[in-house]
Amino acid sequence: MSLLSKLQNKDNGIITRSDLKRPQVRILYYALFTICLIITIISIAPPLWVLLSSFKDIKEFTIEPTILPKEYDLNRFIKTWNDLKFFKFYVNSFYSVAGSVVCAIVFNGLLAFALSIIKPKGSKFIYALVLGSLMVPATTSIVPLFININKLGLSGTFYPLWFSIGANAFYVVLYKQFFDTLPKSIIEAARIDGCNNLQIFTRIVMPLSKPITMVVAMYAVNYAWSDFLLPYLVLNNSGLETVMVRLFQFRNGKTADVDILRAIVFAIIPPIILFTAFQKQITQSNTHSGVKG
Amino acid sequence: MVMAPTLLLFAFFVWEPLLASIRLSFYSAKGMRVIEFVGFKNYIDVLHHPDFLPAIRNTFSYTIWSLVIGFLVPIVLAIIINEMVHAKSFFRVGTYFPNIVPGLATVLMWGFIFRPGKTGVLNIILGQLGIEPMVWLSNPKLTIPLIVVTMTWKAAGATALIYLASLQGINPELYEAAIIDGAGIWDRIKHVTIPGLRNLARTLLILQVISVFQILYEPLVMTNGGPNNASISIMQLVFKYAFEKFDYPKAAAVSVIISIFLIILTAVYNKFSKVQDI
């Protein structure tokens, strides 16, 4: 009964309450509901399968494949974690992510602050250049970038990963759009009180911009944790490999399938924790930004 | 002055490499040392290499498949989710979920699903239905569509959220007016919903083409370009030249070719969509 009574509240979208009085429309509604359910199951099932399968041993996985594992033994995870020395790569990844987030916020925020609030001569031109770099395929410049990084002796360090995210046109746009909405009077008042530009940024603008900083931080965490190409080129065989770089190396090496499955689980768990904690903010920020990150 | 550090980063990571890429493509080099100007020699060599034609063909194939499979799924998904009164937020969060799975983990995972023989997940499922195991990724006809399915699995939910926001921005009075005019459900979709999404769909279409055109690690990890070059992408050629053969100028030449393609594509597209607007 409650299923049906809920349909009485439908007052937006294409199908309306009065349509739902017709049995055909109600059948259509439940058909669409089923489609939605199937798509959602397809979205969730593969990672769930990886999680379940990673409990299996090699025999169960390759010789007599089963869908569900016969037993759930966490010791296998601990063994893989130790065998693959995953702790080290976790630490590397966390280190890389932390620096990336700081750089993403500070540098993109500063540029957007200059473009939105200080507006020095030529800022329109600079903004056009920044926007332009959104349109030009980034991967095409990977070779000279790699050469530059090597020439400066920065390969095998986290600096290129940290600082490259400080030059992200998308985050600059997000920040600038937000700064444009801040009341000018507060900034003027701070200036009269003798604040210089840097103080206005750190004491006035950034504290007022927590919501957008959260969005940028979440994007940056996800990006830095998942990024593969630049970390691979910079960190390969340096001992500082991140989880993703290691995952790629496993795939090329002789690691057993079940160990790779467990490594995938290790790689997915931190984003899942983050997603569960900030689920609302993440899905909403994605909706509001209107552009894919 | 506050923007100087960031501009320096943009110069180092974005602008200078772009220009350097163009310059490098006209030079010969030994490792990372540039030697002499060779004109279009790198371009000619790259174009005549037997991998070039398959890579170009495949890249267009990826793009077309991603439009066939990937472009409509988020739109339809968003329209359906928007109509739901039951479990709406569950659907929203559930379909967004693949987006948080890192790209590399996604392709490794789907590699297990598409594995040939009786250990592949898809084959196990088909086996329950009494269907013999098949080869998936190593079937040249299926490789590209299956890689595109993987990409769609990851991205569709996140894109659907963007469409959902746009759907919620459609003025409800438009639907009311359509109903008063006697429009059925299909007419409402055709005359209210689709026009409401058109501009956003256009923008996302061009962004999708730009990103799929640069597809690299999906084929690199799932098939390594195989079987027999059936899935090699143009960006993978850049990777091969640069980081397997260490022939940086040729890699730069392929990069420049990709950029030229995309610039032409964007220009043609803009012109085309402007004509449509009038």
Coordinates of C-alpha atoms in Angstrom, one line a residue:
Chain A
M1 CA 0.0 0.0 0.0
S2 CA 2.7 2.4 0.9
L3 CA 4.3 1.8 -2.6
L4 CA 1.1 3.0 -4.2
S5 CA 0.4 5.9 -1.8
K6 CA 3.8 7.3 -2.5
L7 CA 2.9 7.7 -6.2
Q8 CA 0.2 10.1 -5.1
N9 CA 2.9 12.6 -4.2
K10 CA 4.4 12.7 -7.6
D11 CA 4.1 16.3 -8.8
N12 CA 7.1 16.9 -10.9
G13 CA 8.7 15.6 -14.1
I14 CA 7.2 14.2 -17.2
I15 CA 4.7 11.7 -15.7
T16 CA 2.2 13.3 -13.3
R17 CA -0.1 12.1 -10.6
S18 CA -3.1 12.1 -12.9
D19 CA -1.3 9.9 -15.5
L20 CA -0.5 7.4 -12.8
K21 CA -4.2 6.7 -12.4
R22 CA -4.1 4.9 -15.7
P23 CA -3.0 1.3 -15.3
Q24 CA -0.8 1.4 -18.5
V25 CA 1.2 4.3 -17.1
R26 CA 1.5 2.6 -13.8
I27 CA 3.0 -0.5 -15.6
L28 CA 5.3 1.8 -17.5
Y29 CA 6.4 3.4 -14.2
Y30 CA 7.3 0.0 -12.7
A31 CA 9.0 -1.0 -15.9
L32 CA 11.2 2.1 -15.6
F33 CA 11.7 1.3 -12.0
T34 CA 13.0 -2.1 -12.9
I35 CA 15.3 -0.7 -15.5
C36 CA 16.7 1.7 -12.9
L37 CA 17.2 -1.2 -10.4
I38 CA 19.0 -3.3 -13.0
I39 CA 21.4 -0.4 -14.0
T40 CA 22.1 0.2 -10.3
I41 CA 22.8 -3.5 -9.7
I42 CA 25.2 -3.5 -12.7
S43 CA 26.9 -0.4 -11.2
I44 CA 27.5 -2.0 -7.8
A45 CA 28.0 -5.7 -8.7
P46 CA 31.5 -5.7 -10.3
P47 CA 33.3 -4.1 -7.3
L48 CA 31.2 -6.3 -5.0
W49 CA 32.3 -9.4 -7.0
V50 CA 36.0 -8.3 -6.7
L51 CA 35.5 -7.9 -3.0
L52 CA 33.9 -11.4 -2.6
S53 CA 36.4 -13.1 -5.0
S54 CA 39.3 -11.6 -3.2
F55 CA 38.4 -13.9 -0.3
K56 CA 39.1 -17.0 -2.5
D57 CA 42.3 -18.9 -2.8
I58 CA 44.0 -19.6 -6.1
K59 CA 42.4 -23.0 -6.5
E60 CA 39.0 -21.7 -6.0
F61 CA 39.6 -18.8 -8.3
T62 CA 41.2 -20.5 -11.3
I63 CA 40.7 -24.3 -11.2
E64 CA 37.1 -24.7 -10.1
P65 CA 35.7 -21.1 -10.4
T66 CA 32.9 -20.3 -8.1
I67 CA 30.8 -17.1 -7.8
L68 CA 30.8 -16.9 -4.0
P69 CA 33.9 -17.9 -1.9
K70 CA 33.6 -20.9 0.3
E71 CA 35.0 -19.2 3.3
Y72 CA 35.7 -15.7 4.5
D73 CA 39.2 -15.5 5.9
L74 CA 40.7 -12.1 6.5
N75 CA 44.1 -13.6 6.9
R76 CA 44.5 -13.9 3.2
F77 CA 44.2 -10.1 2.9
I78 CA 46.8 -9.7 5.6
K79 CA 49.1 -12.1 3.9
T80 CA 48.8 -10.3 0.5
W81 CA 49.1 -6.9 2.2
N82 CA 52.5 -8.1 3.7
D83 CA 53.7 -10.1 0.6
L84 CA 53.1 -7.1 -1.7
K85 CA 54.5 -4.7 0.9
F86 CA 51.4 -2.6 0.4
F87 CA 51.8 -0.4 3.5
K88 CA 54.7 1.4 1.8
F89 CA 52.6 2.2 -1.3
Y90 CA 49.7 3.4 0.9
V91 CA 52.0 5.8 2.7
N92 CA 53.4 7.0 -0.7
S93 CA 49.9 7.5 -2.0
F94 CA 48.7 9.4 1.1
Y95 CA 51.8 11.6 0.9
S96 CA 51.2 12.3 -2.7
V97 CA 47.5 13.0 -2.2
A98 CA 48.1 15.3 0.8
G99 CA 50.5 17.5 -1.1
S100 CA 48.3 17.6 -4.1
V101 CA 45.3 18.8 -2.2
V102 CA 47.3 21.6 -0.5
C103 CA 48.7 22.7 -3.9
A104 CA 45.3 22.4 -5.6
I105 CA 43.7 24.7 -3.0
V106 CA 46.5 27.2 -2.6
F107 CA 47.7 27.8 -6.1
N108 CA 44.4 27.6 -8.0
G109 CA 42.8 29.6 -5.3
L110 CA 45.4 32.3 -5.5
L111 CA 45.1 32.7 -9.3
A112 CA 41.3 32.8 -9.1
F113 CA 41.6 35.4 -6.3
A114 CA 43.8 37.5 -8.5
L115 CA 41.5 37.1 -11.6
S116 CA 38.3 37.7 -9.7
I117 CA 39.1 40.3 -7.0
I118 CA 42.4 42.1 -7.7
K119 CA 41.9 42.1 -11.5
P120 CA 45.3 43.5 -12.5
K121 CA 46.0 44.6 -16.1
G122 CA 45.9 41.7 -18.5
S123 CA 43.9 39.4 -16.2
K124 CA 41.3 38.9 -18.9
F125 CA 44.0 37.7 -21.3
I126 CA 45.4 35.3 -18.6
Y127 CA 41.9 33.9 -17.9
A128 CA 41.5 33.3 -21.6
L129 CA 44.8 31.4 -21.7
V130 CA 43.7 29.3 -18.6
L131 CA 40.4 28.5 -20.2
G132 CA 42.1 27.7 -23.5
S133 CA 44.2 25.0 -21.8
L134 CA 40.9 23.3 -20.9
M135 CA 40.3 22.8 -24.6
V136 CA 43.7 21.7 -25.7
P137 CA 44.3 18.0 -25.0
A138 CA 46.6 17.8 -22.0
T139 CA 48.1 14.5 -22.9
T140 CA 49.7 15.9 -26.0
S141 CA 52.2 17.8 -24.0
I142 CA 53.2 14.8 -21.8
V143 CA 56.5 14.2 -23.7
P144 CA 58.1 17.6 -23.2
L145 CA 56.8 17.8 -19.7
F146 CA 58.5 14.5 -18.9
I147 CA 61.7 15.8 -20.4
N148 CA 61.5 19.0 -18.4
I149 CA 60.9 17.1 -15.2
N150 CA 63.9 14.9 -15.9
K151 CA 66.1 17.8 -16.8
L152 CA 65.3 19.5 -13.5
G153 CA 66.1 16.3 -11.7
L154 CA 62.6 16.0 -10.3
S155 CA 61.9 12.5 -11.4
G156 CA 61.6 10.1 -8.4
T157 CA 60.1 12.9 -6.3
F158 CA 56.6 13.9 -5.5
Y159 CA 57.1 17.6 -6.5
P160 CA 55.9 17.2 -10.1
L161 CA 52.7 15.5 -8.9
W162 CA 52.0 18.1 -6.2
F163 CA 52.7 21.1 -8.3
S164 CA 51.0 19.9 -11.5
I165 CA 47.6 19.9 -9.8
G166 CA 48.3 23.5 -8.8
A167 CA 47.9 24.4 -12.5
N168 CA 44.4 23.0 -13.0
A169 CA 42.2 25.2 -15.2
F170 CA 39.0 23.5 -14.0
Y171 CA 39.7 24.3 -10.3
V172 CA 40.6 27.9 -11.2
V173 CA 37.2 28.2 -13.0
L174 CA 35.4 26.7 -10.0
Y175 CA 37.1 29.1 -7.6
K176 CA 36.7 32.1 -9.8
Q177 CA 33.0 31.6 -10.2
F178 CA 32.6 31.3 -6.4
F179 CA 34.8 34.4 -5.7
D180 CA 32.7 36.4 -8.1
T181 CA 29.7 36.0 -5.8
L182 CA 31.5 37.2 -2.7
P183 CA 30.2 40.6 -1.5
K184 CA 32.6 43.4 -2.5
S185 CA 31.9 45.5 0.6
I186 CA 33.7 43.0 2.9
I187 CA 36.8 43.1 0.8
E188 CA 36.7 46.9 0.6
A189 CA 36.3 47.1 4.4
A190 CA 39.3 44.8 4.9
R191 CA 41.4 46.9 2.6
I192 CA 40.5 50.1 4.4
D193 CA 41.5 48.4 7.7
G194 CA 44.9 48.0 6.1
C195 CA 44.9 44.4 4.9
N196 CA 47.2 43.7 2.0
N197 CA 46.2 41.3 -0.8
L198 CA 47.7 38.2 0.8
Q199 CA 45.9 39.0 4.1
I200 CA 42.6 39.5 2.3
F201 CA 43.1 36.1 0.7
T202 CA 44.0 34.2 3.9
R203 CA 41.8 36.0 6.4
I204 CA 38.7 37.0 4.4
V205 CA 38.3 35.2 1.1
M206 CA 39.4 31.7 2.0
P207 CA 37.4 31.4 5.3
L208 CA 34.3 32.5 3.3
S209 CA 35.0 30.0 0.6
K210 CA 34.9 26.8 2.6
P211 CA 32.1 25.2 0.5
I212 CA 34.0 25.5 -2.8
T213 CA 37.3 24.5 -1.1
M214 CA 35.6 21.3 0.0
V215 CA 34.5 20.6 -3.5
V216 CA 38.0 21.3 -4.9
A217 CA 39.6 19.2 -2.1
M218 CA 37.4 16.2 -2.9
Y219 CA 38.0 16.4 -6.6
A220 CA 41.8 16.7 -5.9
V221 CA 41.8 13.7 -3.5
N222 CA 40.0 11.6 -6.0
Y223 CA 42.2 12.8 -8.9
A224 CA 45.5 12.4 -7.0
W225 CA 44.6 9.0 -5.7
S226 CA 43.5 7.7 -9.1
D227 CA 46.0 9.4 -11.4
F228 CA 48.2 7.0 -13.1
L229 CA 50.1 8.3 -16.2
L230 CA 52.2 11.1 -14.6
P231 CA 52.9 9.2 -11.4
Y232 CA 54.0 6.2 -13.5
L233 CA 56.3 8.3 -15.6
V234 CA 57.8 10.2 -12.6
L235 CA 57.9 7.5 -9.9
N236 CA 58.5 4.2 -11.8
N237 CA 61.2 2.2 -10.0
S238 CA 61.9 5.0 -7.6
G239 CA 60.7 3.3 -4.4
L240 CA 58.1 6.0 -4.1
E241 CA 55.5 4.3 -6.3
T242 CA 51.9 5.1 -5.5
V243 CA 49.2 2.5 -5.2
M244 CA 48.1 3.0 -8.8
V245 CA 51.6 2.7 -10.2
R246 CA 52.1 -0.5 -8.2
L247 CA 48.8 -1.8 -9.5
F248 CA 50.0 -1.3 -13.1
Q249 CA 53.4 -3.0 -12.3
F250 CA 51.6 -6.0 -10.8
R251 CA 49.7 -6.4 -14.0
N252 CA 52.9 -6.6 -16.0
G253 CA 54.6 -8.9 -13.5
K254 CA 54.0 -12.4 -12.3
T255 CA 51.7 -11.6 -9.4
A256 CA 49.0 -14.2 -8.8
D257 CA 45.4 -13.3 -9.9
V258 CA 44.0 -13.5 -6.4
D259 CA 46.7 -11.1 -5.1
I260 CA 45.9 -8.7 -7.9
L261 CA 42.2 -8.9 -6.9
R262 CA 43.2 -8.1 -3.3
A263 CA 45.4 -5.2 -4.5
I264 CA 42.3 -3.8 -6.4
V265 CA 40.4 -4.0 -3.1
F266 CA 43.1 -2.1 -1.3
A267 CA 43.1 0.5 -4.1
I268 CA 39.3 1.0 -3.9
I269 CA 38.8 1.1 -0.1
P270 CA 40.1 4.6 0.6
P271 CA 37.9 6.2 -2.1
I272 CA 34.9 4.2 -0.8
I273 CA 35.5 5.5 2.7
L274 CA 35.7 9.0 1.4
F275 CA 32.6 8.5 -0.7
T276 CA 30.6 7.1 2.2
A277 CA 31.6 9.9 4.5
F278 CA 31.0 12.8 2.0
Q279 CA 28.4 11.1 -0.2
K280 CA 26.0 14.0 -0.1
Q281 CA 28.6 16.7 -0.8
I282 CA 30.2 14.6 -3.6
T283 CA 27.0 13.9 -5.5
Q284 CA 25.8 17.4 -5.0
S285 CA 29.0 19.1 -6.0
N286 CA 29.0 17.1 -9.2
T287 CA 25.5 18.2 -9.9
H288 CA 26.2 21.9 -9.3
S289 CA 29.5 22.2 -11.1
G290 CA 27.9 21.2 -14.3
V291 CA 31.2 20.2 -15.8
K292 CA 33.0 16.9 -15.5
G293 CA 36.2 17.0 -13.4
Chain B
M1 CA 51.9 39.4 -7.6
V2 CA 49.8 36.8 -5.9
M3 CA 49.2 35.0 -9.1
A4 CA 52.9 34.7 -10.1
P5 CA 53.5 31.3 -8.5
T6 CA 50.4 29.8 -10.2
L7 CA 51.3 31.3 -13.6
L8 CA 54.7 29.8 -13.2
L9 CA 53.1 26.4 -12.7
F10 CA 50.8 26.8 -15.6
A11 CA 53.8 27.8 -17.7
F12 CA 55.8 24.8 -16.6
F13 CA 53.1 22.2 -16.7
V14 CA 50.8 23.3 -19.5
W15 CA 51.9 26.1 -21.8
E16 CA 55.6 25.5 -22.3
P17 CA 55.3 21.7 -22.9
L18 CA 52.6 22.4 -25.5
L19 CA 54.9 24.8 -27.5
A20 CA 57.9 22.5 -26.9
S21 CA 55.9 19.6 -28.3
I22 CA 55.4 21.5 -31.6
R23 CA 59.1 22.5 -31.7
L24 CA 60.4 19.0 -30.8
S25 CA 58.3 17.4 -33.5
F26 CA 60.5 19.2 -36.2
Y27 CA 63.9 18.1 -34.7
S28 CA 65.9 15.0 -34.4
A29 CA 67.1 14.0 -31.0
K30 CA 69.3 11.6 -29.2
G31 CA 67.5 10.6 -26.0
M32 CA 66.5 13.9 -24.5
R33 CA 69.1 16.0 -26.3
V34 CA 67.8 17.9 -29.4
I35 CA 70.2 17.6 -32.3
E36 CA 69.1 19.3 -35.5
F37 CA 66.1 20.6 -37.5
V38 CA 64.7 18.0 -39.8
G39 CA 61.5 19.6 -41.1
F40 CA 58.6 17.3 -41.6
K41 CA 60.7 14.1 -41.5
N42 CA 59.2 12.9 -38.2
Y43 CA 55.7 13.4 -39.5
I44 CA 56.5 11.5 -42.7
D45 CA 58.0 8.6 -40.8
V46 CA 55.1 8.5 -38.3
L47 CA 52.5 8.5 -41.1
H48 CA 54.2 5.7 -43.0
H49 CA 54.6 3.5 -40.0
P50 CA 52.3 0.4 -40.3
D51 CA 50.8 1.1 -36.8
F52 CA 49.5 4.5 -37.8
L53 CA 46.6 3.6 -39.9
P54 CA 45.1 1.1 -37.5
A55 CA 45.6 3.5 -34.6
I56 CA 43.7 6.3 -36.4
R57 CA 41.0 3.9 -37.5
N58 CA 40.6 2.5 -34.0
T59 CA 40.5 6.0 -32.4
F60 CA 37.6 6.9 -34.7
S61 CA 36.1 3.6 -33.9
Y62 CA 36.4 4.3 -30.1
T63 CA 34.8 7.7 -30.6
I64 CA 31.9 6.4 -32.6
W65 CA 31.2 3.4 -30.3
S66 CA 31.4 5.8 -27.3
L67 CA 28.8 7.9 -28.9
V68 CA 26.6 4.9 -29.7
I69 CA 26.9 3.3 -26.3
G70 CA 28.0 6.0 -24.0
F71 CA 26.3 9.2 -25.0
L72 CA 22.7 8.3 -24.7
V73 CA 22.9 6.1 -21.6
P74 CA 23.4 9.0 -19.1
I75 CA 20.6 11.0 -20.7
V76 CA 18.1 8.1 -20.5
L77 CA 19.3 7.2 -17.1
A78 CA 18.8 10.8 -15.8
I79 CA 15.3 11.0 -17.3
I80 CA 14.3 7.7 -15.7
I81 CA 15.8 8.6 -12.3
N82 CA 14.1 11.9 -12.4
E83 CA 10.7 10.2 -12.8
M84 CA 11.2 7.9 -9.8
V85 CA 9.4 8.5 -6.5
H86 CA 10.7 5.3 -4.9
A87 CA 14.4 4.9 -4.0
K88 CA 15.4 7.9 -6.0
S89 CA 18.5 8.8 -4.0
F90 CA 19.5 5.1 -3.8
F91 CA 19.6 5.1 -7.6
R92 CA 21.5 8.4 -7.7
V93 CA 24.2 7.2 -5.3
G94 CA 24.3 3.7 -6.7
T95 CA 24.8 4.7 -10.3
Y96 CA 27.4 7.3 -9.3
F97 CA 29.3 4.7 -7.4
P98 CA 31.5 3.4 -10.3
N99 CA 32.9 6.9 -10.7
I100 CA 34.8 6.7 -7.4
V101 CA 36.5 3.4 -8.5
P102 CA 40.0 4.5 -9.8
G103 CA 40.3 4.1 -13.6
L104 CA 43.1 1.6 -13.4
A105 CA 41.2 -0.5 -10.9
T106 CA 38.2 -0.3 -13.2
V107 CA 40.0 -1.7 -16.2
L108 CA 41.8 -4.4 -14.2
M109 CA 38.4 -5.4 -12.8
W110 CA 36.7 -5.6 -16.2
G111 CA 39.7 -7.5 -17.5
F112 CA 38.7 -10.3 -15.0
I113 CA 35.1 -10.1 -16.1
F114 CA 35.9 -10.4 -19.8
R115 CA 38.5 -13.0 -19.3
P116 CA 38.3 -15.9 -21.8
G117 CA 37.8 -19.5 -20.9
K118 CA 35.8 -20.8 -17.9
T119 CA 37.3 -18.5 -15.3
G120 CA 36.0 -15.3 -16.7
V121 CA 33.0 -13.9 -14.8
L122 CA 30.9 -13.3 -17.8
N123 CA 31.6 -16.8 -19.0
I124 CA 30.7 -18.2 -15.5
I125 CA 27.4 -16.3 -15.6
L126 CA 26.7 -17.5 -19.2
G127 CA 27.7 -21.0 -18.1
Q128 CA 24.9 -21.0 -15.6
L129 CA 22.5 -20.3 -18.5
G130 CA 24.1 -23.2 -20.4
I131 CA 26.1 -21.1 -22.9
E132 CA 29.6 -22.2 -23.8
P133 CA 32.5 -19.9 -22.8
M134 CA 33.5 -17.3 -25.4
V135 CA 36.5 -15.1 -26.1
W136 CA 35.8 -11.5 -25.4
L137 CA 38.6 -9.0 -25.5
S138 CA 40.7 -11.1 -27.8
N139 CA 38.0 -11.2 -30.4
P140 CA 39.0 -8.3 -32.7
K141 CA 35.4 -7.4 -33.5
L142 CA 34.5 -7.1 -29.8
T143 CA 37.6 -5.5 -28.4
I144 CA 36.7 -1.8 -28.9
P145 CA 33.0 -2.1 -28.0
L146 CA 33.9 -3.9 -24.8
I147 CA 36.4 -1.3 -23.8
V148 CA 33.8 1.3 -24.5
V149 CA 31.3 -0.6 -22.3
T150 CA 33.9 -0.5 -19.5
M151 CA 34.3 3.3 -19.9
T152 CA 30.6 3.8 -20.0
W153 CA 30.2 1.7 -16.8
K154 CA 32.5 4.0 -15.0
A155 CA 31.3 7.4 -16.3
A156 CA 27.6 7.1 -17.0
G157 CA 26.3 7.7 -13.5
A158 CA 28.4 10.8 -12.9
T159 CA 27.3 12.3 -16.2
A160 CA 23.7 11.4 -15.5
L161 CA 23.9 13.5 -12.3
I162 CA 24.8 16.5 -14.5
Y163 CA 21.8 15.9 -16.7
L164 CA 19.6 15.4 -13.6
A165 CA 20.5 18.9 -12.4
S166 CA 19.6 20.2 -15.8
L167 CA 16.2 18.3 -15.7
Q168 CA 15.4 19.8 -12.4
G169 CA 16.0 23.2 -13.9
I170 CA 13.2 22.7 -16.5
N171 CA 10.3 24.9 -15.6
P172 CA 7.4 22.7 -14.5
E173 CA 4.9 25.1 -16.0
L174 CA 6.1 23.9 -19.4
Y175 CA 4.9 20.4 -18.6
E176 CA 1.6 21.8 -17.3
A177 CA 1.1 23.8 -20.5
A178 CA 1.9 20.7 -22.6
I179 CA -0.6 18.6 -20.6
I180 CA -3.3 21.3 -21.1
D181 CA -2.6 21.2 -24.8
G182 CA -3.2 17.4 -24.7
A183 CA 0.3 16.2 -25.1
G184 CA 0.9 12.6 -24.1
I185 CA 4.0 11.4 -22.3
W186 CA 6.0 10.9 -25.4
D187 CA 5.1 14.3 -26.7
R188 CA 6.1 15.9 -23.4
I189 CA 9.6 14.2 -23.7
K190 CA 9.9 15.3 -27.3
H191 CA 8.8 18.9 -26.9
V192 CA 9.8 19.8 -23.4
T193 CA 12.4 17.4 -22.0
I194 CA 14.7 17.0 -25.0
P195 CA 14.8 20.8 -25.9
G196 CA 15.6 21.5 -22.2
L197 CA 18.6 19.2 -22.3
R198 CA 19.9 20.1 -25.8
N199 CA 22.5 22.7 -24.9
L200 CA 24.0 20.7 -22.1
A201 CA 24.0 17.6 -24.3
R202 CA 25.9 19.5 -27.0
T203 CA 28.6 20.6 -24.6
L204 CA 29.0 17.2 -23.0
L205 CA 29.2 15.6 -26.5
I206 CA 32.2 17.7 -27.5
L207 CA 33.9 17.1 -24.1
Q208 CA 33.3 13.4 -24.6
V209 CA 34.8 13.3 -28.1
I210 CA 37.8 15.2 -26.8
S211 CA 38.4 12.8 -24.0
V212 CA 37.7 9.6 -25.8
F213 CA 40.0 10.7 -28.6
Q214 CA 42.8 10.6 -26.1
I215 CA 42.0 7.2 -24.8
L216 CA 45.2 5.6 -23.5
Y217 CA 45.3 3.4 -20.4
E218 CA 42.2 1.4 -21.1
P219 CA 43.6 -0.4 -24.2
L220 CA 47.1 -0.2 -22.7
V221 CA 46.1 -2.2 -19.7
M222 CA 43.2 -4.3 -21.0
T223 CA 44.6 -5.5 -24.3
N224 CA 47.9 -3.7 -24.8
G225 CA 46.5 -2.6 -28.2
G226 CA 45.9 -6.2 -29.3
P227 CA 44.9 -8.6 -30.6
N228 CA 47.1 -7.7 -33.6
N229 CA 46.6 -3.9 -33.3
A230 CA 42.8 -4.3 -33.2
S231 CA 42.5 -1.9 -30.3
I232 CA 45.7 0.3 -30.4
S233 CA 44.8 3.9 -30.0
I234 CA 46.6 7.0 -31.4
M235 CA 47.6 8.1 -27.9
Q236 CA 49.0 4.7 -27.3
L237 CA 51.4 5.4 -30.2
V238 CA 52.6 8.4 -28.4
F239 CA 53.2 6.3 -25.3
K240 CA 55.0 3.6 -27.4
Y241 CA 57.3 6.1 -29.2
A242 CA 58.1 8.0 -26.1
F243 CA 58.3 5.5 -23.3
E244 CA 59.1 2.2 -25.0
K245 CA 61.3 3.3 -28.0
F246 CA 62.5 6.6 -26.4
D247 CA 62.0 8.4 -29.7
Y248 CA 60.7 11.7 -28.3
P249 CA 60.5 13.7 -31.5
K250 CA 58.2 11.1 -33.2
A251 CA 56.0 11.0 -30.1
A252 CA 55.8 14.7 -30.2
A253 CA 54.8 14.5 -33.9
V254 CA 51.9 12.1 -33.1
S255 CA 50.9 14.4 -30.3
V256 CA 50.7 17.4 -32.6
I257 CA 48.7 15.3 -35.1
I258 CA 46.2 14.5 -32.3
S259 CA 45.9 18.2 -31.4
I260 CA 45.3 19.2 -35.0
F261 CA 42.6 16.6 -35.4
L262 CA 40.8 17.8 -32.2
I263 CA 41.1 21.5 -33.1
I264 CA 39.6 20.8 -36.6
L265 CA 36.9 18.6 -35.1
T266 CA 36.0 21.3 -32.5
A267 CA 35.9 24.0 -35.2
V268 CA 33.7 22.0 -37.5
Y269 CA 31.5 21.1 -34.7
N270 CA 31.1 24.7 -33.5
K271 CA 30.3 25.9 -37.0
F272 CA 27.8 23.1 -37.4
S273 CA 26.0 23.7 -34.1
K274 CA 25.8 27.5 -34.8
V275 CA 24.1 26.8 -38.1
Q276 CA 21.6 24.6 -36.2
D277 CA 20.9 27.4 -33.8
I278 CA 19.6 29.6 -36.5

